[in-house]
């Protein structure tokens, strides 16, 4: 059955919706745009690469997981590409941007999504047990990686005086007690970097925003909580990358997140974060910049000390 394509046209009077029949996906919000997604091989990045491609974007998936990244790009569209890129290594990020520019001539959306949680065992949670090398490793990927992404994305976007940079922060970048120390510091830094970059790049018509998700049962979170018991205690396998989780493990993690959540009767999924990224990437958010779009069902707004 043909679907209805909804197009909008902005006039001084407001938005006019125009509908016409179409056999393809309805209303492609990123038609013809060029979007880079780092950490795009799995999890939130994969869901976003899929959604962006569905909405007509030419997607460049960047990751250190070559096999998964290649496979994903091949499944998206003939316009999708995979580029190996360690976001903490500047020559890789520079090459990612250069390859994208030579293939597509421009970058409209750069999604700095790659990130690591870092390893931390139950016995090494305390700040007094902080492993400085581990701190450096987390900051290298999460902060240096995002800063380099912003730097090289801006290099591509400033000459065109347009573009949009999005980064994945976290609820751990909004308040304390939601992640290990290094991770929390790194995610707070992403929110700060977003505001500063938005401040500078606004003069060039470039929008810079970030997204702060609550728990999504991706490989990162499932592995981090692998040994979590019924009492919600952390296990010893904090964030070690033990491969893709099974369906059972995903369901168990989702159940645990639902238990901790403020908003009941809903399960946060990677697709929900991809939808937030789609909003920030598209025309619908054309005046939104320097913003941290928190997708947490109210967790960071609701302490509920008085038992409402
Ligand atoms: N899952 C959650 O609950 C959650 C919550 C808040 C924020 N986040 C953030 O979302 C982002 C995506 O995480 P996810 O949950 O999809 O995890 P994930 O582990 O499933 O995916 C992360 C991806 O990033 C890639 N990556 C890691 N280091 C990289 C590097 N140096 N260079 C390039 N790619 C690299 C990995 O190979 C992987 O494909 C991260 O920034 C994470 O901190 C996740």
Short mmCIF file of C-alpha atoms and ligand atoms in Angstrom, two decimals:
data_model
loop_
_atom_site.label_atom_id
_atom_site.label_comp_id
_atom_site.label_asym_id
_atom_site.label_seq_id
_atom_site.Cartn_x
_atom_site.Cartn_y
_atom_site.Cartn_z
CA UNK A 1 0.00 0.00 0.00
CA UNK A 2 1.46 3.41 -0.89
CA UNK A 3 2.46 5.58 2.07
CA UNK A 4 1.80 9.29 2.37
CA UNK A 5 4.83 11.52 2.07
CA UNK A 6 4.57 14.62 4.24
CA UNK A 7 6.65 17.58 3.11
CA UNK A 8 6.77 20.93 4.78
CA UNK A 9 7.38 24.35 3.43
CA UNK A 10 8.16 27.24 5.73
CA UNK A 11 6.49 30.55 4.99
CA UNK A 12 6.13 33.77 6.98
CA UNK A 13 2.77 32.49 8.15
CA UNK A 14 4.17 29.25 9.54
CA UNK A 15 4.62 25.74 8.30
CA UNK A 16 2.55 24.41 5.43
CA UNK A 17 2.25 20.65 5.24
CA UNK A 18 1.99 19.15 1.81
CA UNK A 19 1.14 15.49 1.47
CA UNK A 20 1.51 13.29 -1.54
CA UNK A 21 1.42 9.61 -2.16
CA UNK A 22 4.73 7.83 -2.32
CA UNK A 23 5.75 4.19 -2.28
CA UNK A 24 9.04 4.87 -0.41
CA UNK A 25 9.60 5.76 3.24
CA UNK A 26 7.52 8.69 4.36
CA UNK A 27 9.11 12.16 4.60
CA UNK A 28 12.89 11.73 4.38
CA UNK A 29 14.21 14.29 6.83
CA UNK A 30 17.87 14.11 5.78
CA UNK A 31 17.47 13.65 2.03
CA UNK A 32 20.80 14.23 0.28
CA UNK A 33 22.64 15.21 3.48
CA UNK A 34 26.08 13.80 4.28
CA UNK A 35 26.35 12.41 7.82
CA UNK A 36 29.35 10.95 9.64
CA UNK A 37 28.65 8.70 12.64
CA UNK A 38 31.57 7.73 14.87
CA UNK A 39 31.23 4.60 16.99
CA UNK A 40 28.78 3.71 14.25
CA UNK A 41 29.42 -0.02 14.04
CA UNK A 42 27.08 -1.02 16.86
CA UNK A 43 24.77 0.19 19.62
CA UNK A 44 23.52 3.78 19.54
CA UNK A 45 25.78 4.63 16.58
CA UNK A 46 24.48 1.72 14.51
CA UNK A 47 20.84 2.64 15.26
CA UNK A 48 21.57 6.24 14.25
CA UNK A 49 23.40 5.27 11.05
CA UNK A 50 20.38 3.12 10.11
CA UNK A 51 17.86 5.87 10.87
CA UNK A 52 19.89 8.56 9.08
CA UNK A 53 20.21 6.32 5.99
CA UNK A 54 16.47 5.58 6.12
CA UNK A 55 15.89 9.32 6.04
CA UNK A 56 17.97 9.71 2.91
CA UNK A 57 21.40 10.65 4.30
CA UNK A 58 24.65 9.50 2.73
CA UNK A 59 26.14 7.92 5.83
CA UNK A 60 29.81 7.43 6.66
CA UNK A 61 30.22 4.93 9.48
CA UNK A 62 33.47 5.36 11.43
CA UNK A 63 34.68 2.90 14.03
CA UNK A 64 37.59 0.74 15.16
CA UNK A 65 35.46 -2.39 14.64
CA UNK A 66 36.20 -2.89 10.96
CA UNK A 67 34.23 -6.07 10.26
CA UNK A 68 31.00 -4.86 11.91
CA UNK A 69 31.38 -1.39 10.37
CA UNK A 70 31.92 -2.75 6.83
CA UNK A 71 28.95 -5.08 7.18
CA UNK A 72 26.67 -2.31 8.41
CA UNK A 73 27.70 0.16 5.69
CA UNK A 74 27.11 -2.51 3.02
CA UNK A 75 23.61 -3.12 4.39
CA UNK A 76 22.57 0.56 4.52
CA UNK A 77 22.60 1.92 0.98
CA UNK A 78 24.96 2.12 -2.00
CA UNK A 79 25.91 5.62 -0.75
CA UNK A 80 27.03 4.41 2.69
CA UNK A 81 30.71 3.89 3.47
CA UNK A 82 32.81 2.57 6.31
CA UNK A 83 36.04 4.29 7.34
CA UNK A 84 38.34 2.87 9.99
CA UNK A 85 38.85 5.59 12.59
CA UNK A 86 40.15 5.62 16.14
CA UNK A 87 38.63 8.92 17.30
CA UNK A 88 41.45 9.50 19.78
CA UNK A 89 44.06 9.43 16.98
CA UNK A 90 44.09 12.77 15.14
CA UNK A 91 45.44 11.45 11.79
CA UNK A 92 42.49 9.00 11.71
CA UNK A 93 39.94 11.76 12.33
CA UNK A 94 41.63 14.00 9.76
CA UNK A 95 41.53 11.13 7.24
CA UNK A 96 37.87 10.42 8.03
CA UNK A 97 36.92 13.99 7.21
CA UNK A 98 39.15 14.11 4.11
CA UNK A 99 37.73 10.83 2.73
CA UNK A 100 34.18 12.08 3.33
CA UNK A 101 34.93 15.40 1.62
CA UNK A 102 36.54 13.74 -1.38
CA UNK A 103 33.64 11.28 -1.75
CA UNK A 104 30.71 13.62 -1.08
CA UNK A 105 32.13 17.16 -1.25
CA UNK A 106 30.76 18.24 2.13
CA UNK A 107 29.70 17.20 5.64
CA UNK A 108 26.29 18.29 6.91
CA UNK A 109 26.13 16.27 10.12
CA UNK A 110 28.99 14.98 12.28
CA UNK A 111 27.87 12.70 15.11
CA UNK A 112 30.60 12.26 17.73
CA UNK A 113 29.17 9.15 19.30
CA UNK A 114 32.14 6.84 19.95
CA UNK A 115 32.79 6.39 23.63
CA UNK A 116 34.00 3.99 26.29
CA UNK A 117 32.86 3.45 29.84
CA UNK A 118 36.24 2.32 31.13
CA UNK A 119 36.84 -0.62 33.37
CA UNK A 120 36.20 -0.48 37.06
CA UNK A 121 35.73 -3.37 39.40
CA UNK A 122 33.60 -3.43 42.52
CA UNK A 123 36.70 -3.18 44.66
CA UNK A 124 38.09 -0.19 42.72
CA UNK A 125 35.14 2.19 42.66
CA UNK A 126 36.49 4.69 45.14
CA UNK A 127 38.19 7.90 44.05
CA UNK A 128 40.95 6.81 46.44
CA UNK A 129 41.54 3.80 44.17
CA UNK A 130 41.50 5.84 40.95
CA UNK A 131 43.71 4.33 38.26
CA UNK A 132 45.31 7.34 36.54
CA UNK A 133 46.12 5.37 33.39
CA UNK A 134 42.49 4.27 33.13
CA UNK A 135 41.40 7.90 33.59
CA UNK A 136 43.69 8.86 30.68
CA UNK A 137 42.30 6.07 28.49
CA UNK A 138 38.69 7.16 29.06
CA UNK A 139 39.48 10.85 28.58
CA UNK A 140 41.41 10.04 25.39
CA UNK A 141 38.42 8.47 23.66
CA UNK A 142 35.55 10.42 25.21
CA UNK A 143 37.01 13.94 25.43
CA UNK A 144 39.98 14.06 23.05
CA UNK A 145 37.91 12.04 20.53
CA UNK A 146 34.96 14.42 20.68
CA UNK A 147 37.19 17.52 20.60
CA UNK A 148 39.03 16.20 17.52
CA UNK A 149 35.72 15.37 15.88
CA UNK A 150 34.54 18.94 16.48
CA UNK A 151 37.83 20.36 15.21
CA UNK A 152 37.82 18.49 11.90
CA UNK A 153 34.06 18.69 11.38
CA UNK A 154 34.31 22.47 11.81
CA UNK A 155 37.17 22.56 9.28
CA UNK A 156 34.78 21.01 6.75
CA UNK A 157 31.73 23.05 7.75
CA UNK A 158 33.10 26.61 8.19
CA UNK A 159 33.80 27.17 4.45
CA UNK A 160 30.16 26.28 3.69
CA UNK A 161 28.89 28.31 6.67
CA UNK A 162 26.54 25.51 7.67
CA UNK A 163 26.49 22.17 9.40
CA UNK A 164 25.57 20.43 12.56
CA UNK A 165 27.75 18.71 15.16
CA UNK A 166 26.17 16.34 17.66
CA UNK A 167 27.96 14.45 20.44
CA UNK A 168 26.82 11.70 22.77
CA UNK A 169 27.25 12.77 26.37
CA UNK A 170 25.30 10.94 29.11
CA UNK A 171 23.15 11.40 32.18
CA UNK A 172 26.54 10.93 33.88
CA UNK A 173 27.41 14.33 32.36
CA UNK A 174 24.44 15.94 34.09
CA UNK A 175 24.76 14.75 37.70
CA UNK A 176 26.97 12.61 39.92
CA UNK A 177 26.49 9.02 40.98
CA UNK A 178 25.53 7.62 37.60
CA UNK A 179 28.85 6.24 36.38
CA UNK A 180 32.50 5.66 37.25
CA UNK A 181 34.58 8.76 38.08
CA UNK A 182 36.55 8.91 34.82
CA UNK A 183 33.43 8.41 32.71
CA UNK A 184 31.49 11.04 34.67
CA UNK A 185 34.31 13.56 34.28
CA UNK A 186 34.56 12.84 30.56
CA UNK A 187 30.83 13.23 29.94
CA UNK A 188 30.66 16.52 31.88
CA UNK A 189 33.52 17.68 29.64
CA UNK A 190 31.50 16.86 26.51
CA UNK A 191 28.63 19.07 27.71
CA UNK A 192 31.13 21.91 28.30
CA UNK A 193 32.83 21.42 24.94
CA UNK A 194 29.43 21.46 23.24
CA UNK A 195 28.57 24.83 24.76
CA UNK A 196 31.95 26.36 23.93
CA UNK A 197 31.99 25.07 20.36
CA UNK A 198 28.40 26.26 19.87
CA UNK A 199 29.50 29.68 21.12
CA UNK A 200 32.28 29.93 18.55
CA UNK A 201 30.69 28.18 15.59
CA UNK A 202 27.33 29.95 15.78
CA UNK A 203 28.96 32.83 13.88
CA UNK A 204 29.38 30.42 10.96
CA UNK A 205 25.82 29.08 11.00
CA UNK A 206 26.97 25.79 12.54
CA UNK A 207 24.88 24.26 15.31
CA UNK A 208 26.53 22.20 18.08
CA UNK A 209 24.49 20.06 20.47
CA UNK A 210 24.78 16.92 22.56
CA UNK A 211 22.49 14.12 23.71
CA UNK A 212 22.48 12.63 27.19
CA UNK A 213 20.92 9.18 27.31
CA UNK A 214 19.96 7.18 30.38
CA UNK A 215 20.71 3.43 30.26
CA UNK A 216 20.41 1.70 26.89
CA UNK A 217 21.08 -2.05 26.79
CA UNK A 218 23.93 -1.88 24.28
CA UNK A 219 27.12 -3.93 24.41
CA UNK A 220 28.64 -1.24 26.62
CA UNK A 221 25.96 -1.34 29.31
CA UNK A 222 25.25 -5.07 29.19
CA UNK A 223 28.92 -5.87 29.66
CA UNK A 224 29.18 -3.30 32.44
CA UNK A 225 26.26 -4.81 34.32
CA UNK A 226 26.85 -8.43 33.33
CA UNK A 227 27.13 -9.65 36.90
CA UNK A 228 24.55 -7.34 38.41
CA UNK A 229 22.52 -9.19 40.98
CA UNK A 230 18.89 -8.78 41.93
CA UNK A 231 19.80 -6.19 44.54
CA UNK A 232 21.23 -3.94 41.81
CA UNK A 233 24.82 -4.47 42.93
CA UNK A 234 27.56 -3.94 40.41
CA UNK A 235 29.51 -6.92 39.28
CA UNK A 236 33.20 -7.32 38.75
CA UNK A 237 33.05 -7.15 34.97
CA UNK A 238 32.46 -3.38 34.82
CA UNK A 239 32.67 -2.41 31.18
CA UNK A 240 35.09 -4.98 29.94
CA UNK A 241 34.33 -5.61 26.30
CA UNK A 242 33.27 -9.24 26.24
CA UNK A 243 31.57 -9.18 22.85
CA UNK A 244 27.98 -8.63 21.74
CA UNK A 245 25.41 -9.57 24.39
CA UNK A 246 22.81 -12.27 23.97
CA UNK A 247 19.10 -11.44 23.74
CA UNK A 248 18.67 -12.75 27.28
CA UNK A 249 21.34 -10.41 28.59
CA UNK A 250 19.78 -7.46 26.75
CA UNK A 251 16.38 -8.23 28.27
CA UNK A 252 17.88 -8.59 31.75
CA UNK A 253 19.65 -5.25 31.41
CA UNK A 254 16.52 -3.55 30.07
CA UNK A 255 14.55 -4.90 33.03
CA UNK A 256 17.14 -3.48 35.41
CA UNK A 257 17.07 -0.08 33.67
CA UNK A 258 13.25 -0.07 33.87
CA UNK A 259 13.51 -0.76 37.59
CA UNK A 260 15.86 2.22 38.09
CA UNK A 261 13.92 4.51 35.75
CA UNK A 262 11.69 7.41 36.69
CA UNK A 263 9.38 7.01 33.68
CA UNK A 264 7.60 3.68 33.92
CA UNK A 265 5.86 1.64 31.21
CA UNK A 266 8.56 2.42 28.64
CA UNK A 267 11.91 0.93 27.68
CA UNK A 268 14.71 3.18 26.45
CA UNK A 269 16.26 1.76 23.27
CA UNK A 270 19.08 2.83 20.93
CA UNK A 271 16.42 3.85 18.40
CA UNK A 272 15.13 6.49 20.85
CA UNK A 273 18.57 8.10 20.98
CA UNK A 274 18.79 7.87 17.19
CA UNK A 275 15.47 9.77 16.99
CA UNK A 276 16.94 12.51 19.21
CA UNK A 277 19.98 12.68 16.91
CA UNK A 278 17.68 12.84 13.88
CA UNK A 279 15.86 15.79 15.43
CA UNK A 280 19.14 17.62 16.13
CA UNK A 281 20.45 16.79 12.64
CA UNK A 282 17.38 17.98 10.77
CA UNK A 283 15.71 21.25 9.88
CA UNK A 284 13.21 20.74 12.71
CA UNK A 285 15.91 21.93 15.15
CA UNK A 286 17.27 24.75 12.99
CA UNK A 287 17.45 27.21 15.92
CA UNK A 288 18.68 24.76 18.57
CA UNK A 289 22.37 25.09 19.49
CA UNK A 290 24.49 24.67 22.61
CA UNK A 291 21.80 22.34 23.93
CA UNK A 292 22.10 19.11 25.91
CA UNK A 293 19.11 17.01 24.89
CA UNK A 294 18.58 14.75 27.90
CA UNK A 295 16.78 11.52 26.98
CA UNK A 296 16.31 9.99 30.42
CA UNK A 297 12.59 9.79 31.19
CA UNK A 298 13.13 12.41 33.88
CA UNK A 299 15.78 10.55 35.91
CA UNK A 300 18.04 13.59 36.31
CA UNK A 301 15.09 15.85 37.16
CA UNK A 302 13.37 13.65 39.70
CA UNK A 303 14.87 12.84 43.08
CA UNK A 304 11.42 12.28 44.65
CA UNK A 305 12.63 12.65 48.22
CA UNK A 306 9.09 13.34 49.44
CA UNK A 307 7.58 10.24 47.84
CA UNK A 308 5.32 11.90 45.22
N1 LIG B 1 24.42 2.56 26.52
C1 LIG B 1 24.17 3.48 27.44
O1 LIG B 1 23.47 3.23 28.43
C2 LIG B 1 24.71 4.88 27.27
C3 LIG B 1 24.21 5.88 28.13
C4 LIG B 1 24.70 7.17 28.01
C5 LIG B 1 25.66 7.45 27.04
N2 LIG B 1 26.13 6.46 26.23
C6 LIG B 1 27.13 6.83 25.23
O2 LIG B 1 26.66 6.44 23.95
C7 LIG B 1 27.78 6.27 23.08
C8 LIG B 1 27.62 4.96 22.34
O3 LIG B 1 27.70 3.91 23.27
P1 LIG B 1 26.89 2.54 23.11
O4 LIG B 1 26.07 2.39 24.33
O5 LIG B 1 26.29 2.44 21.78
O6 LIG B 1 28.13 1.53 23.28
P2 LIG B 1 28.74 0.39 22.36
O7 LIG B 1 29.91 -0.11 23.10
O8 LIG B 1 27.68 -0.55 21.93
O9 LIG B 1 29.21 1.20 21.05
C9 LIG B 1 30.31 2.05 21.08
C10 LIG B 1 30.97 2.04 19.72
O10 LIG B 1 32.09 2.93 19.79
C11 LIG B 1 33.21 2.30 19.19
N3 LIG B 1 34.45 2.86 19.73
C12 LIG B 1 34.97 2.70 20.96
N4 LIG B 1 36.15 3.33 21.05
C13 LIG B 1 36.36 3.91 19.83
C14 LIG B 1 37.40 4.70 19.30
N5 LIG B 1 38.49 5.01 20.02
N6 LIG B 1 37.29 5.13 18.03
C15 LIG B 1 36.20 4.81 17.29
N7 LIG B 1 35.20 4.05 17.74
C16 LIG B 1 35.28 3.61 19.00
C17 LIG B 1 33.02 0.82 19.52
O11 LIG B 1 33.80 -0.01 18.66
C18 LIG B 1 31.53 0.65 19.35
O12 LIG B 1 31.19 0.34 18.01
C19 LIG B 1 29.02 6.35 23.97
O13 LIG B 1 29.58 7.64 23.86
C20 LIG B 1 28.46 6.14 25.36
O14 LIG B 1 29.27 6.71 26.35
C21 LIG B 1 25.67 5.19 26.32
#
